[in-house]
Coordinates of C-alpha atoms and ligand atoms in Angstrom, one line a residue:
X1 CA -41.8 17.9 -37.8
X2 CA -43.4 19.0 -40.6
X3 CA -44.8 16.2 -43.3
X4 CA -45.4 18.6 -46.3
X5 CA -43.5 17.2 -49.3
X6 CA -45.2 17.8 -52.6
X7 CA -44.6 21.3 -54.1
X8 CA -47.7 20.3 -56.6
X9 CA -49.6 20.5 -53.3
X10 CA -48.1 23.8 -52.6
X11 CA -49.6 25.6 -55.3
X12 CA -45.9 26.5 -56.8
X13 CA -44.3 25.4 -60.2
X14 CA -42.4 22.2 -60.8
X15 CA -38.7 23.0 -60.7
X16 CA -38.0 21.4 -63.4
X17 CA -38.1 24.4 -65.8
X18 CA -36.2 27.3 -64.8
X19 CA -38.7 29.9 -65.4
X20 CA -39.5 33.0 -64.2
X21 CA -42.5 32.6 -61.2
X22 CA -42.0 35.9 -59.3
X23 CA -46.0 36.3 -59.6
X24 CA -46.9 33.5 -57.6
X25 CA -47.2 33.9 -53.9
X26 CA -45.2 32.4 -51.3
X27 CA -47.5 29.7 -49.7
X28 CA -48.2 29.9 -46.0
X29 CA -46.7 26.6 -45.0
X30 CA -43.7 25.9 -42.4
X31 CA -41.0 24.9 -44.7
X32 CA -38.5 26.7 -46.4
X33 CA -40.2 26.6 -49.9
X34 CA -38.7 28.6 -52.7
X35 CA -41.0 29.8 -56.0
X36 CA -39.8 27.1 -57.9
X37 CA -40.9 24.3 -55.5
X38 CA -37.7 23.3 -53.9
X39 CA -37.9 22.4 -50.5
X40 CA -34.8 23.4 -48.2
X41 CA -34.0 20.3 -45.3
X42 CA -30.4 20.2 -45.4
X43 CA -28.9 23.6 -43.2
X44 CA -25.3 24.5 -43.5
X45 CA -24.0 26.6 -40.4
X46 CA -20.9 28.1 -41.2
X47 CA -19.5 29.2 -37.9
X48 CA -16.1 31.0 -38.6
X49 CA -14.1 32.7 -40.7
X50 CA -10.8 31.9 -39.8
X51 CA -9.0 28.8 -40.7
X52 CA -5.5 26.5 -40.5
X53 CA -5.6 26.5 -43.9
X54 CA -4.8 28.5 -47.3
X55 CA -6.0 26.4 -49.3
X56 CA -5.5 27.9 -53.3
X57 CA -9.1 27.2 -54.3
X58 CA -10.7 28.8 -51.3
X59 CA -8.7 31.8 -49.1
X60 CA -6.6 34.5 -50.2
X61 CA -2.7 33.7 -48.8
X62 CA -3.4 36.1 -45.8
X63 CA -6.8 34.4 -44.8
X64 CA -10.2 36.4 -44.8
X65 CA -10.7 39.7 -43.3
X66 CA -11.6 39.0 -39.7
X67 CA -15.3 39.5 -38.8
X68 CA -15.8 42.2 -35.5
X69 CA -16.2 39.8 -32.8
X70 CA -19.8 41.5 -32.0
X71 CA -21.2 40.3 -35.7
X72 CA -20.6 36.9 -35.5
X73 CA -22.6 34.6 -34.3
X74 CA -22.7 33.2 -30.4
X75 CA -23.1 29.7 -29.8
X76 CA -26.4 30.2 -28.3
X77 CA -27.2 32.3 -31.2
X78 CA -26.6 29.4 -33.4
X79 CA -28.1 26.8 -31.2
X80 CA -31.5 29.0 -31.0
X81 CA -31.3 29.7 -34.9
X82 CA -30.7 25.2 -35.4
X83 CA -33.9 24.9 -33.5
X84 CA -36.1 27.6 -34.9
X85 CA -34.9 25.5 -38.7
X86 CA -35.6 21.9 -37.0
X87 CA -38.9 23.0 -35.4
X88 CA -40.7 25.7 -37.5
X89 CA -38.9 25.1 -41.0
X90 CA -38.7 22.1 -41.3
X91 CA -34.9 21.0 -41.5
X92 CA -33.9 17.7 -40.9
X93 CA -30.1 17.8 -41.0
X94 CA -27.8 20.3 -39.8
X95 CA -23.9 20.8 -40.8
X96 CA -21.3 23.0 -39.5
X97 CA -18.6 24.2 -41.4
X98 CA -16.9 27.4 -41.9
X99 CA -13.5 28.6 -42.3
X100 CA -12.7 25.8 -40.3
X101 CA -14.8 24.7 -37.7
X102 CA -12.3 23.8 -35.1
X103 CA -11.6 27.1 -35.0
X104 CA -13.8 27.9 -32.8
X105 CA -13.2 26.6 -28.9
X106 CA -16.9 26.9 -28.2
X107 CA -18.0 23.8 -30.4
X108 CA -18.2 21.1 -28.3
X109 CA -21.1 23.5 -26.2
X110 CA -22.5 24.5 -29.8
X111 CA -22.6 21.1 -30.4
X112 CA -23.6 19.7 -27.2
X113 CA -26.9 22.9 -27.5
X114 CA -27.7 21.7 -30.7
X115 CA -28.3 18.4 -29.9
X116 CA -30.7 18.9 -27.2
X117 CA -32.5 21.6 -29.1
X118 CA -32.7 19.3 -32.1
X119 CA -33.7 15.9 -30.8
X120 CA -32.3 12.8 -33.4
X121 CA -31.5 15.0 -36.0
X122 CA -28.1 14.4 -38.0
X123 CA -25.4 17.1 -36.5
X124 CA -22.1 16.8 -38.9
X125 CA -19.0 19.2 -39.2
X126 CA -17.1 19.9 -42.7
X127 CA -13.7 20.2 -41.4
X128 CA -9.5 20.0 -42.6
X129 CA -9.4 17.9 -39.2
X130 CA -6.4 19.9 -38.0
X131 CA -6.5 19.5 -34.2
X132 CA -9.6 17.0 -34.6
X133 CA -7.5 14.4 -33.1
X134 CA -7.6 15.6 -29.7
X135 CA -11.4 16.6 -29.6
X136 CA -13.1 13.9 -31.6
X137 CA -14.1 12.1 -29.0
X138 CA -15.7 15.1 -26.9
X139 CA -17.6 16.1 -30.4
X140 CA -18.6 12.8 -30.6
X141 CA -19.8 13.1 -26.7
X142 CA -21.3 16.1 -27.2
X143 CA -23.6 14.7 -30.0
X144 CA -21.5 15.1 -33.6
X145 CA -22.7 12.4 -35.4
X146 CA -20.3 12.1 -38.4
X147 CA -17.5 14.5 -40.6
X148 CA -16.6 14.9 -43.7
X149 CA -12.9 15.9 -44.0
X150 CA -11.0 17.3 -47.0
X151 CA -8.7 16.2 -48.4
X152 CA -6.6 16.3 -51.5
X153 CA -3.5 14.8 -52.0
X154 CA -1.8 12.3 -49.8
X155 CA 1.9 13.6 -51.3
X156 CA 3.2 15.7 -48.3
X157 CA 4.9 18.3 -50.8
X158 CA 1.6 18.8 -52.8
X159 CA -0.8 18.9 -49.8
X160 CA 1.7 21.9 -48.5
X161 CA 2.1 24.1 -51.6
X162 CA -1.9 23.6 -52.6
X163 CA -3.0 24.3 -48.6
X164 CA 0.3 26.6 -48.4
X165 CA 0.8 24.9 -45.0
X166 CA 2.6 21.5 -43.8
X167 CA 0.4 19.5 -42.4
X168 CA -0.3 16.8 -43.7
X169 CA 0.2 14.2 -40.7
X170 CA -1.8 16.4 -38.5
X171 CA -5.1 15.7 -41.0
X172 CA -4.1 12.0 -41.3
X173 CA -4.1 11.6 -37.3
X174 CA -7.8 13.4 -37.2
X175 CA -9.6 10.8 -39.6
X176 CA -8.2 8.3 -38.0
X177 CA -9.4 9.9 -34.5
X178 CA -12.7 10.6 -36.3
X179 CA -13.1 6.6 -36.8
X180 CA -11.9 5.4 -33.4
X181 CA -14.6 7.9 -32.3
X182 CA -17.6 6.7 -33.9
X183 CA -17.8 9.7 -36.1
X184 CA -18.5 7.5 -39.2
X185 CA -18.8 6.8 -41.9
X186 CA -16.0 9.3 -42.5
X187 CA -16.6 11.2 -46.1
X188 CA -13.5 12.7 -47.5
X189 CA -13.7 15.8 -49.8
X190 CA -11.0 16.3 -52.6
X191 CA -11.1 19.3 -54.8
X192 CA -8.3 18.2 -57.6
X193 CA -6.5 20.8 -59.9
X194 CA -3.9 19.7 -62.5
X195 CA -1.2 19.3 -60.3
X196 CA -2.8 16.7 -57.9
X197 CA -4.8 14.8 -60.5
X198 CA -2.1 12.3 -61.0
X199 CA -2.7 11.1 -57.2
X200 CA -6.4 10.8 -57.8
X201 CA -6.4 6.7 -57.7
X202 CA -3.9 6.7 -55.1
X203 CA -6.0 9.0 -53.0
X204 CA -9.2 6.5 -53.6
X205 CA -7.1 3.4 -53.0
X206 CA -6.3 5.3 -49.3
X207 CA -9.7 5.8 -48.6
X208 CA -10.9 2.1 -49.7
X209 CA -8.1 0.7 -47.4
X210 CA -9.3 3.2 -44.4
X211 CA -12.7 2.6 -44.3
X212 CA -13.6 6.2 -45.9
X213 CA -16.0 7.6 -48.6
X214 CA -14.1 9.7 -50.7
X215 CA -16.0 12.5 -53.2
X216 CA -14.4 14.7 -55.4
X217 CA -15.5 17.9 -55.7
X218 CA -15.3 20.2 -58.6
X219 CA -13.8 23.1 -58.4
X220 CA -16.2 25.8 -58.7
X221 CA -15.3 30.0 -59.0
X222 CA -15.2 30.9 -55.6
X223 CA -11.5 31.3 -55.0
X224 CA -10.7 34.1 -52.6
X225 CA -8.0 35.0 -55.9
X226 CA -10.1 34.8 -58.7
X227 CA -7.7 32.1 -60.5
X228 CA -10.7 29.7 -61.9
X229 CA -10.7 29.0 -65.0
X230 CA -13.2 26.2 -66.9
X231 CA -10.3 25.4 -69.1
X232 CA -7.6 24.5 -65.9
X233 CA -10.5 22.9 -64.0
X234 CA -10.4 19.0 -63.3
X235 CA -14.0 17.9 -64.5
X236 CA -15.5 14.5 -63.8
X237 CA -14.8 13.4 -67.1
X238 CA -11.0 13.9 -66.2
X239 CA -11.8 12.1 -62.9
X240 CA -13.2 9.3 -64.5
X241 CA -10.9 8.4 -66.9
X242 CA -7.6 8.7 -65.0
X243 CA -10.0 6.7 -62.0
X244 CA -10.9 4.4 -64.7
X245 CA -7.3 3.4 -65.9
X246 CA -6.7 1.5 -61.7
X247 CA -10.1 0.7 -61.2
X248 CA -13.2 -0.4 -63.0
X249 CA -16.4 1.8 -62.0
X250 CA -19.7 1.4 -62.8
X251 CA -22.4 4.6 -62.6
X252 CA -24.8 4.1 -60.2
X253 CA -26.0 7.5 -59.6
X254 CA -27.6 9.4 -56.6
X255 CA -28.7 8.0 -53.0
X256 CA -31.6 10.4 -53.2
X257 CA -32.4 13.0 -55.9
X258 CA -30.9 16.1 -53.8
X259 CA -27.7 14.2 -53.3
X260 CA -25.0 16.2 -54.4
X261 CA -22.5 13.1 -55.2
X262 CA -23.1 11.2 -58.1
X263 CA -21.8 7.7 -57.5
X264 CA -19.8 4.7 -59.5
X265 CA -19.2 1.4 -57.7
X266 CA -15.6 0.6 -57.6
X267 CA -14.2 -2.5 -58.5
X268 CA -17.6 -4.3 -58.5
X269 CA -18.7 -2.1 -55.2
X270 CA -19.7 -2.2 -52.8
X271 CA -17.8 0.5 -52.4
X272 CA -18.9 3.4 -54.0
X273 CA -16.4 6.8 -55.3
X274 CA -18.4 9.7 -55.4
X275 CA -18.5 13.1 -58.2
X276 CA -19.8 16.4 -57.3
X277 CA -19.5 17.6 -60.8
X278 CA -21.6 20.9 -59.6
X279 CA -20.4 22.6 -62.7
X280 CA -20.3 20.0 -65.4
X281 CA -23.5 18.6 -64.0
X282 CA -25.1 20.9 -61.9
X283 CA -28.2 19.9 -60.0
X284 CA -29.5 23.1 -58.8
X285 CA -32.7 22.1 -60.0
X286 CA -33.0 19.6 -56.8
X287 CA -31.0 21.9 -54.2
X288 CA -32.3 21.2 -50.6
X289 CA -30.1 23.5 -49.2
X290 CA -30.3 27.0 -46.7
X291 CA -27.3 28.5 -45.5
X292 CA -26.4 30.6 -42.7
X293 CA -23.2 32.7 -42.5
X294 CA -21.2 33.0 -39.7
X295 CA -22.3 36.8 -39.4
X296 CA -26.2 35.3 -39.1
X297 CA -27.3 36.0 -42.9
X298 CA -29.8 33.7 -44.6
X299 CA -28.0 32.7 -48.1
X300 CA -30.5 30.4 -50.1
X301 CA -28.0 29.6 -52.8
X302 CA -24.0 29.4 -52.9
X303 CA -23.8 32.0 -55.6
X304 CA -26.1 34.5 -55.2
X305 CA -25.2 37.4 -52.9
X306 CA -28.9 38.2 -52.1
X307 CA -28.8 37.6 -48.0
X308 CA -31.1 38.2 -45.1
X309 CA -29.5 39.2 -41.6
X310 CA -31.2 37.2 -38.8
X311 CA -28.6 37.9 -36.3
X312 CA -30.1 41.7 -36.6
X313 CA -33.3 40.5 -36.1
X314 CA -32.5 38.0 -33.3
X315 CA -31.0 40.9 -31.1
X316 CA -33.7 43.4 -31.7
X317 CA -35.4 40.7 -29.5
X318 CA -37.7 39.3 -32.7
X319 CA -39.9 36.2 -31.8
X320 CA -39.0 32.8 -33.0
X321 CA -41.6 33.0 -35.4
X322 CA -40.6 36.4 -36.8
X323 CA -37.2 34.6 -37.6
X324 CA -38.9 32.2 -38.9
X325 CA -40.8 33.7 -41.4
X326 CA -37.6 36.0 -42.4
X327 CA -36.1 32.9 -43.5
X328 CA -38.8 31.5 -45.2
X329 CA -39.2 35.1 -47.2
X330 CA -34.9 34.3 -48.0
X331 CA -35.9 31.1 -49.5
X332 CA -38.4 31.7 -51.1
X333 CA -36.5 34.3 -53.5
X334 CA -33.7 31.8 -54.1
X335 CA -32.4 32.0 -57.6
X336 CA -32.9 29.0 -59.7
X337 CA -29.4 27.7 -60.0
X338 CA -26.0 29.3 -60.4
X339 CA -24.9 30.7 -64.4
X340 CA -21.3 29.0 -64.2
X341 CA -20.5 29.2 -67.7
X342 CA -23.6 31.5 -69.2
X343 CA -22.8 34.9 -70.4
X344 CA -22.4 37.5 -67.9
X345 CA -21.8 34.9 -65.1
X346 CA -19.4 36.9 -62.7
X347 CA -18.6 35.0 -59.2
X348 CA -20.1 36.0 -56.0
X349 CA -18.7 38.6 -53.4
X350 CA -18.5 36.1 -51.1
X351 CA -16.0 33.1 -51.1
X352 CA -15.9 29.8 -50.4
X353 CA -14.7 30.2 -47.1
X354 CA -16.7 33.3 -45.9
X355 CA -19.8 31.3 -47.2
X356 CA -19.3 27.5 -46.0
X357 CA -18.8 24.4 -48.3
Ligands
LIG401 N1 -12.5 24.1 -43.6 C1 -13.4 23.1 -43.8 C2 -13.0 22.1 -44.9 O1 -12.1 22.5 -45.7 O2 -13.5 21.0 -45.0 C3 -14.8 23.5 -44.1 C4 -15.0 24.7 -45.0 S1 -14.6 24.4 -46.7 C5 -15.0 26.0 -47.4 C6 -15.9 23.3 -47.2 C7 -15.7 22.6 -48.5 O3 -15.6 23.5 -49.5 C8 -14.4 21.8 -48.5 O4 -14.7 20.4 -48.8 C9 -13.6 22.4 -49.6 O5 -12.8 21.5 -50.3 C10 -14.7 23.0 -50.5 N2 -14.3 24.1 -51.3 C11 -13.6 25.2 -51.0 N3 -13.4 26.0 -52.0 C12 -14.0 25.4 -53.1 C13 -14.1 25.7 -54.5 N4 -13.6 26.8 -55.0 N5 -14.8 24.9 -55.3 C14 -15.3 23.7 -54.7 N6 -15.2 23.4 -53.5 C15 -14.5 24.2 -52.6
LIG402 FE1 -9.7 26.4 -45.0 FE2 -11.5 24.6 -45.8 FE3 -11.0 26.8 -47.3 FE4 -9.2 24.9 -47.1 S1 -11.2 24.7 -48.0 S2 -8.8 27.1 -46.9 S3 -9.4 24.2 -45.1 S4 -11.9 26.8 -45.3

């Protein structure tokens, strides 16, 4: 594995500024660096488009357009594409997500490929856990070493209308699958609108009581219906405060500097509530992370639509090292953070689910 860490010694701006630094040329080393000195270690797979789910922040009511079967990605695709990141680029952690993950029949083998192609690196799933309770111990078998599973509201009425589907029990029997298997510590995700902010405590209290990290997320504009708003958006000041009237927090900030979640001890910790305020506080400017879409397209940043197809490349019978340096050429171009806000921001073509949380 790769041990270079310093993009002073790469010969590439700091990233602190968000300047333009098109002139300077991509250094030849193995990582994914990009032209403002970011380093990429953290991959997100997503592996399907489809989903159990219609959730109102993410997929249109009817779900996304299905992908053609020949353009997405085969498991061995994805297990040679984890180890081309792990061994030439540089990665260190790998997360599947989607659409929903479980999805997919085949990833218990994708899982069980990555693992032996990626030797004691981190392999996690995003997921809705619907159905997780009968696989998670195969997953866990097969090498998953932890989930993170969203989830929103723990009232049965507003989990169905904001996911537009009943089921509710059917998420609360995965976690607790998740746990029995060893696939801990279980991090839940909650992206709160107006309606569910009320159960925000409630839905903390839950997680302290179950042994799980909770995060909330902020909603950011990549709904499949266009319906964001920064004015109906629950931001982490609205978090806080309605946290803050049940519990008594105290800011302790981020694990690590490319940590999305900021953190607040609860109640004198040491349990910890996490904030991805991505648009209130963004933290583009210490991003570590490449994506892949299920169709095999290198996206360096969540809101830029500028991708490179690898699964082209991978069938036209290109080298590992050829893919390689494709993705490095993606990354390098990556846009220094997303414009949520500026003038002239307009959201992605891709969504949420069609790019993987
Ligand atoms: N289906 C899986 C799940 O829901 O966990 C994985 C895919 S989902 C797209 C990944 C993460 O993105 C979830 O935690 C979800 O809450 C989050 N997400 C979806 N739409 C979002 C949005 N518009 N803003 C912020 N987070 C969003
Ligand atoms: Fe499905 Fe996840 Fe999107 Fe909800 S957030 S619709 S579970 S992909």
């Amino acid at each position: 594995m790769t041990t270079v860490a310093n993009p002073v010694q790469l010969g590439v701006p700091g990233v602190r500024e968000y300047r333009s630094s098109s002139r300077v040329a991509r250094p030849a080393v193995p990582v994914l660096v990009d032209s403002f000195g970011r380093i990429a270690r953290d991959l997100r797979v997503s592996i399907t488009e489809k989903c159990s789910l219609r959730c109102t922040y993410c997929m249109p009511v009817q779900g996304l357009p299905e992908i053609p079967r020949d353009r997405l990605l085969t498991a061995a695709e994805i297990v040679r594409l984890v180890r081309i990141a792990v061994e030439r680029l540089g990665v260190r952690e790998v997360r599947f997500t989607g659409g929903e993950p479980l999805m997919r029949h085949d990833l218990e083998d994708m899982i069980a490929g990555c693992a032996e192609a990626a030797p004691g690196v981190p392999l996690s799933m995003t997921t809705n856990a619907i159905g997780l309770e009968r696989r998670a111990r195969a997953l866990a078998t097969a090498g998953l070493s932890r989930v993170n599973v969203s989830l929103d509201s723990l009232d049965r009425a507003h989990f169905a209308e904001l996911t537009r589907r009943d089921r509710l029990p059917s998420v609360l029997s995965g976690i607790a699958a998740a746990s029995q298997a060893g696939l801990a510590p279980v991090k839940i995700n909650a992206v709160l609108m107006q309606e569910t902010l009320t159960g925000a405590a409630d839905l903390l209290a839950w997680c302290l009581t179950n042994g799980c990290h909770l995060r909330f997320i902020e909603e950011m504009p990549l709904d499949a219906d266009h319906a964001w708003t920064r004015d109906r958006m629950v931001d982490a000041a609205m978090l806080l405060t309605v946290l803050g009237e049940r519990f008594d927090l105290a800011e302790v900030g981020r694990e690590d500097p490319s940590a999305p979640a900021e953190e607040w001890t609860v109640d004198g910790g040491p349990a910890t509530v996490g904030i991805i305020a991505a648009v209130t506080r963004k933290f583009c400017a210490d991003c570590d992370r490449t994506r892949l879409t299920a169709e095999g397209t290198v996206r360096a940043c969540l809101f830029s639509d500028s991708e490179i197809d690898l699964r082209v490349a991978l069938r036209r019978g290109a080298s590992d090292e050829e893919v390689a340096q494709l993705w490095r050429e993606a990354m390098w171009n990556k846009t220094p953070g997303h414009g949520i806000g500026s003038d002239g921001f307009e959201s992605p073509n891709r969504t949420m689910g069609a790019i993987g949380g």
